[in-house]
mmCIF file of N, CA, C and O in Angstrom:
data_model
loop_
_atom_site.group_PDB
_atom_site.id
_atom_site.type_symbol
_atom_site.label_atom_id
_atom_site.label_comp_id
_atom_site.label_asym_id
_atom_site.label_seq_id
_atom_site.Cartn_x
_atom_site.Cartn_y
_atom_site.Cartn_z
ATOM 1 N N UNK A 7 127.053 86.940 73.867
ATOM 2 C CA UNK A 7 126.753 87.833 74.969
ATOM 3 C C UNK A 7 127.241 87.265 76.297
ATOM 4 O O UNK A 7 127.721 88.033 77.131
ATOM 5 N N UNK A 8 127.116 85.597 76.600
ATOM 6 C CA UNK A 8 127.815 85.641 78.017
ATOM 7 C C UNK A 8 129.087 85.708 77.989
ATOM 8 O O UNK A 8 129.705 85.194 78.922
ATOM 9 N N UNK A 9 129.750 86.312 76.988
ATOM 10 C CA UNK A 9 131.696 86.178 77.153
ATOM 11 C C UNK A 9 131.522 87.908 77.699
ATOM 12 O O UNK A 9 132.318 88.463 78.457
ATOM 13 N N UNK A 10 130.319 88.531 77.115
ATOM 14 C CA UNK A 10 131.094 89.642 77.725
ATOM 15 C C UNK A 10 130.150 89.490 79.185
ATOM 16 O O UNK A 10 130.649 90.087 80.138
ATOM 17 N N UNK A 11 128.966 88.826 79.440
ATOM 18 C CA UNK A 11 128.788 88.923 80.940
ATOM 19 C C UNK A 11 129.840 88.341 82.163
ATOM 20 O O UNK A 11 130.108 88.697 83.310
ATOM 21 N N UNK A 12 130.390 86.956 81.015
ATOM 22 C CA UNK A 12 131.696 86.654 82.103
ATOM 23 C C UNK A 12 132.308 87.561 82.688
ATOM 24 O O UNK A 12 132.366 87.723 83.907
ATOM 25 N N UNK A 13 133.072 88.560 81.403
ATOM 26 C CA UNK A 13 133.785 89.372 81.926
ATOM 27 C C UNK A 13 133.735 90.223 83.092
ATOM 28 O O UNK A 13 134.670 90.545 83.826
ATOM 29 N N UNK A 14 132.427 90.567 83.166
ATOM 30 C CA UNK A 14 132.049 91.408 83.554
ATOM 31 C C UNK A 14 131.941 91.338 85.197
ATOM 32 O O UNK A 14 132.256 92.166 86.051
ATOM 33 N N UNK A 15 131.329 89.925 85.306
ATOM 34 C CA UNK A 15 131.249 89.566 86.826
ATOM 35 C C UNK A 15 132.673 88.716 87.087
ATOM 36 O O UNK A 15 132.949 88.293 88.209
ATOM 37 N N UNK A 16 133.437 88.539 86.072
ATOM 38 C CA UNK A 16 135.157 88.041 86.813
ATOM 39 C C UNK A 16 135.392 89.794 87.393
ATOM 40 O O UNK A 16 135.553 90.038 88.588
ATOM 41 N N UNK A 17 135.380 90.457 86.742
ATOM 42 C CA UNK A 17 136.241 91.836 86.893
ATOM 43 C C UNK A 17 135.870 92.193 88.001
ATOM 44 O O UNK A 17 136.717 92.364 88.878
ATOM 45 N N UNK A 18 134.264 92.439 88.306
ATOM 46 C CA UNK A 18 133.565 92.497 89.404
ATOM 47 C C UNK A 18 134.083 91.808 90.669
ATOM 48 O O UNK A 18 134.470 92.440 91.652
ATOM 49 N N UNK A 19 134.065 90.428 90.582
ATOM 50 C CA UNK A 19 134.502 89.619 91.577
ATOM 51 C C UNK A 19 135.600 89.795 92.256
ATOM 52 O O UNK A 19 135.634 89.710 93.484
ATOM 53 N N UNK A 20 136.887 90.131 91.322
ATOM 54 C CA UNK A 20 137.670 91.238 91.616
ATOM 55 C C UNK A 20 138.588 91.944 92.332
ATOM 56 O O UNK A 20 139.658 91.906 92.939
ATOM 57 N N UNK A 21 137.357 92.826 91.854
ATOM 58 C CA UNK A 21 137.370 94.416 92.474
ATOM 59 C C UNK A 21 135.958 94.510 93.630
ATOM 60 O O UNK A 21 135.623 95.541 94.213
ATOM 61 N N UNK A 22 135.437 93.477 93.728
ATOM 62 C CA UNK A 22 134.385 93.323 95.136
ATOM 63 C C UNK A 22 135.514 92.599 96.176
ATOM 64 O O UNK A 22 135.302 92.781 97.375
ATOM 65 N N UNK A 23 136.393 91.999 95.895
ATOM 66 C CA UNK A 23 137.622 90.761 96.742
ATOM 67 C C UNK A 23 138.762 91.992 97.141
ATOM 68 O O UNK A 23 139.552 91.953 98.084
ATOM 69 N N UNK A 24 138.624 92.953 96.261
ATOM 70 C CA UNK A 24 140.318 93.591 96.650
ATOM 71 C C UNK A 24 140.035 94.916 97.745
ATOM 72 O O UNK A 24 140.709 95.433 98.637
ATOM 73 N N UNK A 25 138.219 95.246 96.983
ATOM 74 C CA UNK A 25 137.211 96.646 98.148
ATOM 75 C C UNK A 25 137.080 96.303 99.508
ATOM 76 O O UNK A 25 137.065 97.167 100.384
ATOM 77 N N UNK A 26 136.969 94.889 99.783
ATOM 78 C CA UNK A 26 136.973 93.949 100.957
ATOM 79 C C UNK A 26 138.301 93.810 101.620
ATOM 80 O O UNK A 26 138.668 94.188 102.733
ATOM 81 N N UNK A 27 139.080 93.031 100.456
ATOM 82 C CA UNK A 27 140.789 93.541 101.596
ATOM 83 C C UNK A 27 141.027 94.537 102.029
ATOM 84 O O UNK A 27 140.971 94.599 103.257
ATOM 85 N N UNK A 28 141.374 95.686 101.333
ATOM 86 C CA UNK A 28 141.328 96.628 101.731
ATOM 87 C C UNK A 28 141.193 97.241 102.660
ATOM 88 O O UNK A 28 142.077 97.833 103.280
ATOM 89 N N UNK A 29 139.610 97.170 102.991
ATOM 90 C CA UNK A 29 139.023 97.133 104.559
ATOM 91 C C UNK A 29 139.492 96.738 105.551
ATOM 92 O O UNK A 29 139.620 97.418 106.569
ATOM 93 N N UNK A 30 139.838 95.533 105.415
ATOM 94 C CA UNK A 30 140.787 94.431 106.069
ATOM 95 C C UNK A 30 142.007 94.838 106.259
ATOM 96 O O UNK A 30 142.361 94.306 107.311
ATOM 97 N N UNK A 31 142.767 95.410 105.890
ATOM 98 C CA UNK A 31 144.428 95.807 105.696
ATOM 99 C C UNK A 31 144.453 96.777 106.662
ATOM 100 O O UNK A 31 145.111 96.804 107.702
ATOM 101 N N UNK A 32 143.174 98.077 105.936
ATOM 102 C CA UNK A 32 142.523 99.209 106.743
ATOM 103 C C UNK A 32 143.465 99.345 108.638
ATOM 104 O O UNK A 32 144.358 99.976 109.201
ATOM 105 N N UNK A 33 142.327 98.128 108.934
ATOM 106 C CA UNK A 33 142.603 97.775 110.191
ATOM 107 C C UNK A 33 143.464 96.994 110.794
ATOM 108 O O UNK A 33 143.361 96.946 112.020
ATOM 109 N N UNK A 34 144.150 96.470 110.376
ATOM 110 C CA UNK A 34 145.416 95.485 110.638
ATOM 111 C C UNK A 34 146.671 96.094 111.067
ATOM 112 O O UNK A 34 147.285 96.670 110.169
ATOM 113 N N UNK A 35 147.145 96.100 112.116
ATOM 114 C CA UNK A 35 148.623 96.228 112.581
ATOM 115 C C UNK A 35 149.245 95.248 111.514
ATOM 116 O O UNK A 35 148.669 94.470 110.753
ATOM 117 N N UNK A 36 150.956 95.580 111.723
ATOM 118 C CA UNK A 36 151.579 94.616 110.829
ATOM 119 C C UNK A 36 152.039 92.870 111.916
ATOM 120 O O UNK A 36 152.688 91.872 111.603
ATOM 121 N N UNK A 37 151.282 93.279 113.233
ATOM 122 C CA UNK A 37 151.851 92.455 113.771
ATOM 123 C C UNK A 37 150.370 90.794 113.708
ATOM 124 O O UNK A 37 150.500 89.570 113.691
ATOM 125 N N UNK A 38 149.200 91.700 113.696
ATOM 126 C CA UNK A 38 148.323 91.101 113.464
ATOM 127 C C UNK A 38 147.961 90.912 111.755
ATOM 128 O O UNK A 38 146.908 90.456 111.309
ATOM 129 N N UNK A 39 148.785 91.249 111.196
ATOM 130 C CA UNK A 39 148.794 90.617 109.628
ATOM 131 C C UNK A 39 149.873 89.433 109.627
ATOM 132 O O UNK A 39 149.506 88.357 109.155
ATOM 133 N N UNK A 40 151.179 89.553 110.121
ATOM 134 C CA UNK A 40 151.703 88.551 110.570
ATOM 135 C C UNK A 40 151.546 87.272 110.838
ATOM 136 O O UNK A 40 152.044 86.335 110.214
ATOM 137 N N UNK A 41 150.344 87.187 112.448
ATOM 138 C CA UNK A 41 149.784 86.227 112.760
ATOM 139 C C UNK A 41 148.667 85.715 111.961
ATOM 140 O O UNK A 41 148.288 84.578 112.243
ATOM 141 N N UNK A 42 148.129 86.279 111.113
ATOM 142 C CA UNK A 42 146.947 85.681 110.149
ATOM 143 C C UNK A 42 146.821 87.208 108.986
ATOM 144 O O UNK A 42 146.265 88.302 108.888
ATOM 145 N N UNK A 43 147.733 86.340 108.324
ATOM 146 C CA UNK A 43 147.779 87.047 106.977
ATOM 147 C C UNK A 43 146.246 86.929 106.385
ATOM 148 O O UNK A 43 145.630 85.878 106.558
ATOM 149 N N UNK A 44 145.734 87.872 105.785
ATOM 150 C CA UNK A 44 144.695 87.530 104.249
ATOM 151 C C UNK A 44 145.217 88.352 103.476
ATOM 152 O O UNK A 44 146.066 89.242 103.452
ATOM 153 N N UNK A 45 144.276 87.670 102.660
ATOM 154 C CA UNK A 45 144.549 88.464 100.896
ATOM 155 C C UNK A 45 145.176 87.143 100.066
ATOM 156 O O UNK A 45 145.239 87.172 98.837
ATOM 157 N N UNK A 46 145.579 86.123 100.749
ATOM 158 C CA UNK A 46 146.786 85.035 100.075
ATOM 159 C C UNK A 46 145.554 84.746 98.513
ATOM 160 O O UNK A 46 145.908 84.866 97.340
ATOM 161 N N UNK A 47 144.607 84.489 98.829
ATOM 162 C CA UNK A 47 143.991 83.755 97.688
ATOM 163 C C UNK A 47 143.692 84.881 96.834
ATOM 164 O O UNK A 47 142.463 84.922 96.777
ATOM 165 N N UNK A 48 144.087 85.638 96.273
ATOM 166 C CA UNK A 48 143.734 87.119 95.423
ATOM 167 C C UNK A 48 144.050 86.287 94.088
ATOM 168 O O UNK A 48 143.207 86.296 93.191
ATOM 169 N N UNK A 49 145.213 85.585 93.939
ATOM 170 C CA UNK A 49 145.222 84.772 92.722
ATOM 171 C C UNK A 49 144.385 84.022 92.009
ATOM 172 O O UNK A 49 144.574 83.815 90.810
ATOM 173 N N UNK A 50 143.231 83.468 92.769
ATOM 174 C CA UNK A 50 142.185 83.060 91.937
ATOM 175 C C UNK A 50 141.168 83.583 91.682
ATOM 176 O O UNK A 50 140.251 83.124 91.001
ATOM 177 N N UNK A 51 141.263 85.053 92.442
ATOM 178 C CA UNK A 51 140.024 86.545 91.615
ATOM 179 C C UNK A 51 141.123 86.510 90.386
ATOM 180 O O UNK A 51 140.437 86.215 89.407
ATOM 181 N N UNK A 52 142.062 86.616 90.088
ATOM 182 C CA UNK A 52 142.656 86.953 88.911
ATOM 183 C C UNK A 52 142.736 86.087 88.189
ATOM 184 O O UNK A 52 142.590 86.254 86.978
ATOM 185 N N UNK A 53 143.020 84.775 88.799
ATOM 186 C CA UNK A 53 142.611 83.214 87.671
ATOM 187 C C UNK A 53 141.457 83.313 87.079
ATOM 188 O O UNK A 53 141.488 82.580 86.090
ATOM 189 N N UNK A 54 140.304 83.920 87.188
ATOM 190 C CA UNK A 54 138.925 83.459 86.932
ATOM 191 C C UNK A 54 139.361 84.714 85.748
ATOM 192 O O UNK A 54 139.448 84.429 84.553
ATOM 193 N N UNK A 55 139.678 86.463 86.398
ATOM 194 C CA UNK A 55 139.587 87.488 84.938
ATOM 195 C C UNK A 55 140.202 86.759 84.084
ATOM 196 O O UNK A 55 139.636 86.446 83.036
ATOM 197 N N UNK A 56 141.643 86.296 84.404
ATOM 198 C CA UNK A 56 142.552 85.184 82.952
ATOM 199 C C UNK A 56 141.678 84.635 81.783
ATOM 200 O O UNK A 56 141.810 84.601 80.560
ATOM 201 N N UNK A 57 140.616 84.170 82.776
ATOM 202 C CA UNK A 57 139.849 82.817 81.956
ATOM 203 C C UNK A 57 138.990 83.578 80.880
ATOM 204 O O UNK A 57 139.039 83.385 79.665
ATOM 205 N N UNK A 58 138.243 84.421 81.506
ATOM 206 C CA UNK A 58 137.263 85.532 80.841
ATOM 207 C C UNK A 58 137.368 86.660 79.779
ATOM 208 O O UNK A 58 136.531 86.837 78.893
ATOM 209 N N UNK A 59 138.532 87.432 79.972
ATOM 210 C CA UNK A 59 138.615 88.448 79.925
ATOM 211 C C UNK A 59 140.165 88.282 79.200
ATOM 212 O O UNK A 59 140.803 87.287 79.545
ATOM 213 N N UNK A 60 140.771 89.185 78.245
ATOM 214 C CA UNK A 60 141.538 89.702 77.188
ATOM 215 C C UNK A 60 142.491 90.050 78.116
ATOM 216 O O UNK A 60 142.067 90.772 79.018
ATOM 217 N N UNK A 61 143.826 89.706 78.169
ATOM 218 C CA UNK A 61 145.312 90.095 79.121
ATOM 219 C C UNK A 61 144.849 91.317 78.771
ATOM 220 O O UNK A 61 143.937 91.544 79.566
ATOM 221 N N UNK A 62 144.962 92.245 78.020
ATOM 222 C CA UNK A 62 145.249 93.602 78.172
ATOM 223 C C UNK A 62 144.203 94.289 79.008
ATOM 224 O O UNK A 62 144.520 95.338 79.569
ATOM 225 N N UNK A 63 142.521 93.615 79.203
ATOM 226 C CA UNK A 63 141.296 94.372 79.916
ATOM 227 C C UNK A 63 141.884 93.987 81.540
ATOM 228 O O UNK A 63 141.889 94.851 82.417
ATOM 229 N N UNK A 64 142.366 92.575 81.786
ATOM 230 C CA UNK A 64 143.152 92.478 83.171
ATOM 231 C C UNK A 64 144.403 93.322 83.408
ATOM 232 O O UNK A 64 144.736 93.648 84.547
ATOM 233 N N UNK A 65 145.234 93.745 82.095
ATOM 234 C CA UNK A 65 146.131 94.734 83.040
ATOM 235 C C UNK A 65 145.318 96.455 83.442
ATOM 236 O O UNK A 65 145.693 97.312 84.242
ATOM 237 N N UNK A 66 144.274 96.441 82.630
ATOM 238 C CA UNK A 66 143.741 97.940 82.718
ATOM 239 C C UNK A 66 142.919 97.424 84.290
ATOM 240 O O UNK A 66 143.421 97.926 85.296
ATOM 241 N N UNK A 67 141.775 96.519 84.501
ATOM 242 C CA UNK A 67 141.433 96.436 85.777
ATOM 243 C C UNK A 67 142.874 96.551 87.009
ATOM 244 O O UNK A 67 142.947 97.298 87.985
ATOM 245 N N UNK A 68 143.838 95.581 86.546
ATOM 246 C CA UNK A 68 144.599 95.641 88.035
ATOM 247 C C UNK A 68 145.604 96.691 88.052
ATOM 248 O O UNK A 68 146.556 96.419 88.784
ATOM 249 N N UNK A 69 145.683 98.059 87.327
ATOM 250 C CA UNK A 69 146.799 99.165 87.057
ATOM 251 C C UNK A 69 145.133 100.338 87.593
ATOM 252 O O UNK A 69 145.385 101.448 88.062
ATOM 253 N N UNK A 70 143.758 99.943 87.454
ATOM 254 C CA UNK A 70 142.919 100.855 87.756
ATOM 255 C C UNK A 70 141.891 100.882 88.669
ATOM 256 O O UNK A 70 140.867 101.565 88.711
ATOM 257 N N UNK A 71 142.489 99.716 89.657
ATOM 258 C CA UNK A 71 141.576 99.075 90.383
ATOM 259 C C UNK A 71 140.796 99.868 91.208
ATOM 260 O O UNK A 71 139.582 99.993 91.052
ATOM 261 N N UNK A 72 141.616 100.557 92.318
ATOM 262 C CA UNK A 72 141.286 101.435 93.188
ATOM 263 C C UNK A 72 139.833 102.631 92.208
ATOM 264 O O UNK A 72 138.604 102.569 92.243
ATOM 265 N N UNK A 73 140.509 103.299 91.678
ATOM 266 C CA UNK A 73 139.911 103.661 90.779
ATOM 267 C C UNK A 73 138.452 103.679 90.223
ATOM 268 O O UNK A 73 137.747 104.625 89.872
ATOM 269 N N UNK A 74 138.220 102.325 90.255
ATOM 270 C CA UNK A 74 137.207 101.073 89.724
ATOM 271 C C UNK A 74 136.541 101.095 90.848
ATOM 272 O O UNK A 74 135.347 101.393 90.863
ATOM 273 N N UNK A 75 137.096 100.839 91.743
ATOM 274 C CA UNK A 75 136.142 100.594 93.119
ATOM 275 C C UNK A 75 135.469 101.899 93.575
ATOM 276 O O UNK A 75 134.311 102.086 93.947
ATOM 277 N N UNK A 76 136.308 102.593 93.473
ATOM 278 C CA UNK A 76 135.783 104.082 94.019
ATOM 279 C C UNK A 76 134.268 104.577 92.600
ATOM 280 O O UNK A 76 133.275 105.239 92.901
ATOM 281 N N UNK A 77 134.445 104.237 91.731
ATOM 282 C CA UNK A 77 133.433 104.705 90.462
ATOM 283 C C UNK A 77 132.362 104.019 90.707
ATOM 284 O O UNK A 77 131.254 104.424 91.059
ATOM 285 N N UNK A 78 132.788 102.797 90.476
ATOM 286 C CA UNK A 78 131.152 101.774 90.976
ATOM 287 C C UNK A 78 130.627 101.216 91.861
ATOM 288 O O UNK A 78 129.660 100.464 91.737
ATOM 289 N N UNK A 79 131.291 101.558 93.085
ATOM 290 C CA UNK A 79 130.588 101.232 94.619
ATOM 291 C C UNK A 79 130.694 100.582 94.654
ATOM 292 O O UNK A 79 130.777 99.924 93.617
ATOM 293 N N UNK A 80 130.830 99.941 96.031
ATOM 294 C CA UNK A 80 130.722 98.048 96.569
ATOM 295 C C UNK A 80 129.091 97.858 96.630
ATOM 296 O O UNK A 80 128.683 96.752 96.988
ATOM 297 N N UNK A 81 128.668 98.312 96.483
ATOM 298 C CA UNK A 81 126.974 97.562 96.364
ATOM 299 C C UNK A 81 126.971 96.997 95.106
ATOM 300 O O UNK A 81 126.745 95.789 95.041
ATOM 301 N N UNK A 82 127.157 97.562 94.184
ATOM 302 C CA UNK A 82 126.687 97.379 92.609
ATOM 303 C C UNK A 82 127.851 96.027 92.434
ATOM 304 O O UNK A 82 127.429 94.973 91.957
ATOM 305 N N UNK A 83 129.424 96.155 92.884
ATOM 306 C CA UNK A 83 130.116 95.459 92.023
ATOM 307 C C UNK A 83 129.636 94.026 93.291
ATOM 308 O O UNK A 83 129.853 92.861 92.956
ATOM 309 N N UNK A 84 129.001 94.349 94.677
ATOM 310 C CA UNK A 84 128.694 92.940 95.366
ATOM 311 C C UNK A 84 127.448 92.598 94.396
ATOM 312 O O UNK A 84 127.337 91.426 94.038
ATOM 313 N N UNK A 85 126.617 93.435 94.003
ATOM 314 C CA UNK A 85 125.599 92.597 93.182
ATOM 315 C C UNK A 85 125.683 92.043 92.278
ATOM 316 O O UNK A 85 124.659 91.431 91.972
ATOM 317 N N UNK A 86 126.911 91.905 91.307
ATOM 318 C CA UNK A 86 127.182 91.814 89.883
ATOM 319 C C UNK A 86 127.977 90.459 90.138
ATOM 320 O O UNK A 86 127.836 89.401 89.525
ATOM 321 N N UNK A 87 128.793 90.722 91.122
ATOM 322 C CA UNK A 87 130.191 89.605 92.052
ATOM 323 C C UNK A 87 129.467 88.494 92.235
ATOM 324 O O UNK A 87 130.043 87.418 92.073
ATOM 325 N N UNK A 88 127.904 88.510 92.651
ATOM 326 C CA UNK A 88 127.240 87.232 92.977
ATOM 327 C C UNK A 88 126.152 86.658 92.424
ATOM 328 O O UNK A 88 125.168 86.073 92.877
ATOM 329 N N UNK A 89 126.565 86.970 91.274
ATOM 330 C CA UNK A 89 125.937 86.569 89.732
ATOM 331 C C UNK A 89 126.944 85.270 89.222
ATOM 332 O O UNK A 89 128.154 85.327 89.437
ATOM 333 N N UNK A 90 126.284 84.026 88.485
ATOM 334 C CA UNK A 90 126.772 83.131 88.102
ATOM 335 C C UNK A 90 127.522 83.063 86.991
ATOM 336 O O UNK A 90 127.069 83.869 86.178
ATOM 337 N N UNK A 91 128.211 82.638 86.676
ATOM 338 C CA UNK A 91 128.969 82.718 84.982
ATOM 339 C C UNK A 91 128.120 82.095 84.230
ATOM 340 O O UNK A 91 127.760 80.948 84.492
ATOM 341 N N UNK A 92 127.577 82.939 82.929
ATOM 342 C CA UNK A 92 126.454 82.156 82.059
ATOM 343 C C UNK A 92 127.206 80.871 81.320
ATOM 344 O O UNK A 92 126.495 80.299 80.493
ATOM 345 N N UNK A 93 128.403 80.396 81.484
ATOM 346 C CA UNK A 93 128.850 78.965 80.943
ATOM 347 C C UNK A 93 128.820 78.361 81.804
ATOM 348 O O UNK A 93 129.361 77.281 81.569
ATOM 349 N N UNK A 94 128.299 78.472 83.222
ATOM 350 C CA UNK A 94 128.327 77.576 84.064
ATOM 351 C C UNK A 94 129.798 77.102 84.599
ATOM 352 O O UNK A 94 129.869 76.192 85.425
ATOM 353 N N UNK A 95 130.820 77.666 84.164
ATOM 354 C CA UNK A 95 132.360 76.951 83.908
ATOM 355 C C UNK A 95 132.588 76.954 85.674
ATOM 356 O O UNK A 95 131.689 77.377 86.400
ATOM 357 N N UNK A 96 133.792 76.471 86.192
ATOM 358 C CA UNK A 96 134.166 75.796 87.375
ATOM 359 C C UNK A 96 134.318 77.287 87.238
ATOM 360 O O UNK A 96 134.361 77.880 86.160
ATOM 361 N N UNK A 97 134.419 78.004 88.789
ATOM 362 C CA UNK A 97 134.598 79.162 89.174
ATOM 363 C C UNK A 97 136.147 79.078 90.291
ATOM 364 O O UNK A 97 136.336 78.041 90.928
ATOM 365 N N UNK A 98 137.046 80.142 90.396
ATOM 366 C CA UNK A 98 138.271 79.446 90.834
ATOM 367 C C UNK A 98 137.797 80.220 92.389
ATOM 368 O O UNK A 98 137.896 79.713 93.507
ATOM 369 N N UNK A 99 137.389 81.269 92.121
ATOM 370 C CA UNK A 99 137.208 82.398 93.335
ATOM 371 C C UNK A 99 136.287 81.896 94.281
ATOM 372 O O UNK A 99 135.728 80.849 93.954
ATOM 373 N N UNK A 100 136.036 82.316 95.216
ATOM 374 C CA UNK A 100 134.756 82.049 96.094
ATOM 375 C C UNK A 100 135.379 82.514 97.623
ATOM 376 O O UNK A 100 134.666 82.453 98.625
#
């Protein structure tokens, strides 16, 4: 049971990291993305699904993301996002 709770809060973690850029992008000129880019660390929301989660459930999250976010709200996936991995394993995201 915690391989599929891993999953569950990598996927979460996410798609709570990308509902947040987003926001962020939202408001950003390209001149003030320029001077202080974010988003650079998005690779280790996706290092952590790698670890958890089946290549093919990570290409369906990142081909359905938007999607995902819009279905389960940023409340639910921030509550799920800040839940621990039941293996305790090194976490890459944060």
């Amino acid at each position: 049971m915690s391989n599929k709770s891993n999953q569950v809060i990598a996927i979460a973690r996410f798609l709570a990291y990308k509902s947040n850029l987003n926001k962020q992008l939202e408001n950003m000129t390209e001149e003030q993305y320029y001077k202080k880019p974010v988003g650079l660390e998005v690779g280790s929301y996706i290092q952590d699904m790698m670890k958890y989660c089946p290549e093919q459930t990570v290409d369906i999250v990142l081909k359905n993301q938007n999607k995902m976010i819009e279905r389960l709200g940023v409340e639910y996936l921030s509550l799920i996002a800040n839940m621990e991995f039941a293996d305790g394993g090194e976490i890459n995201a944060r």
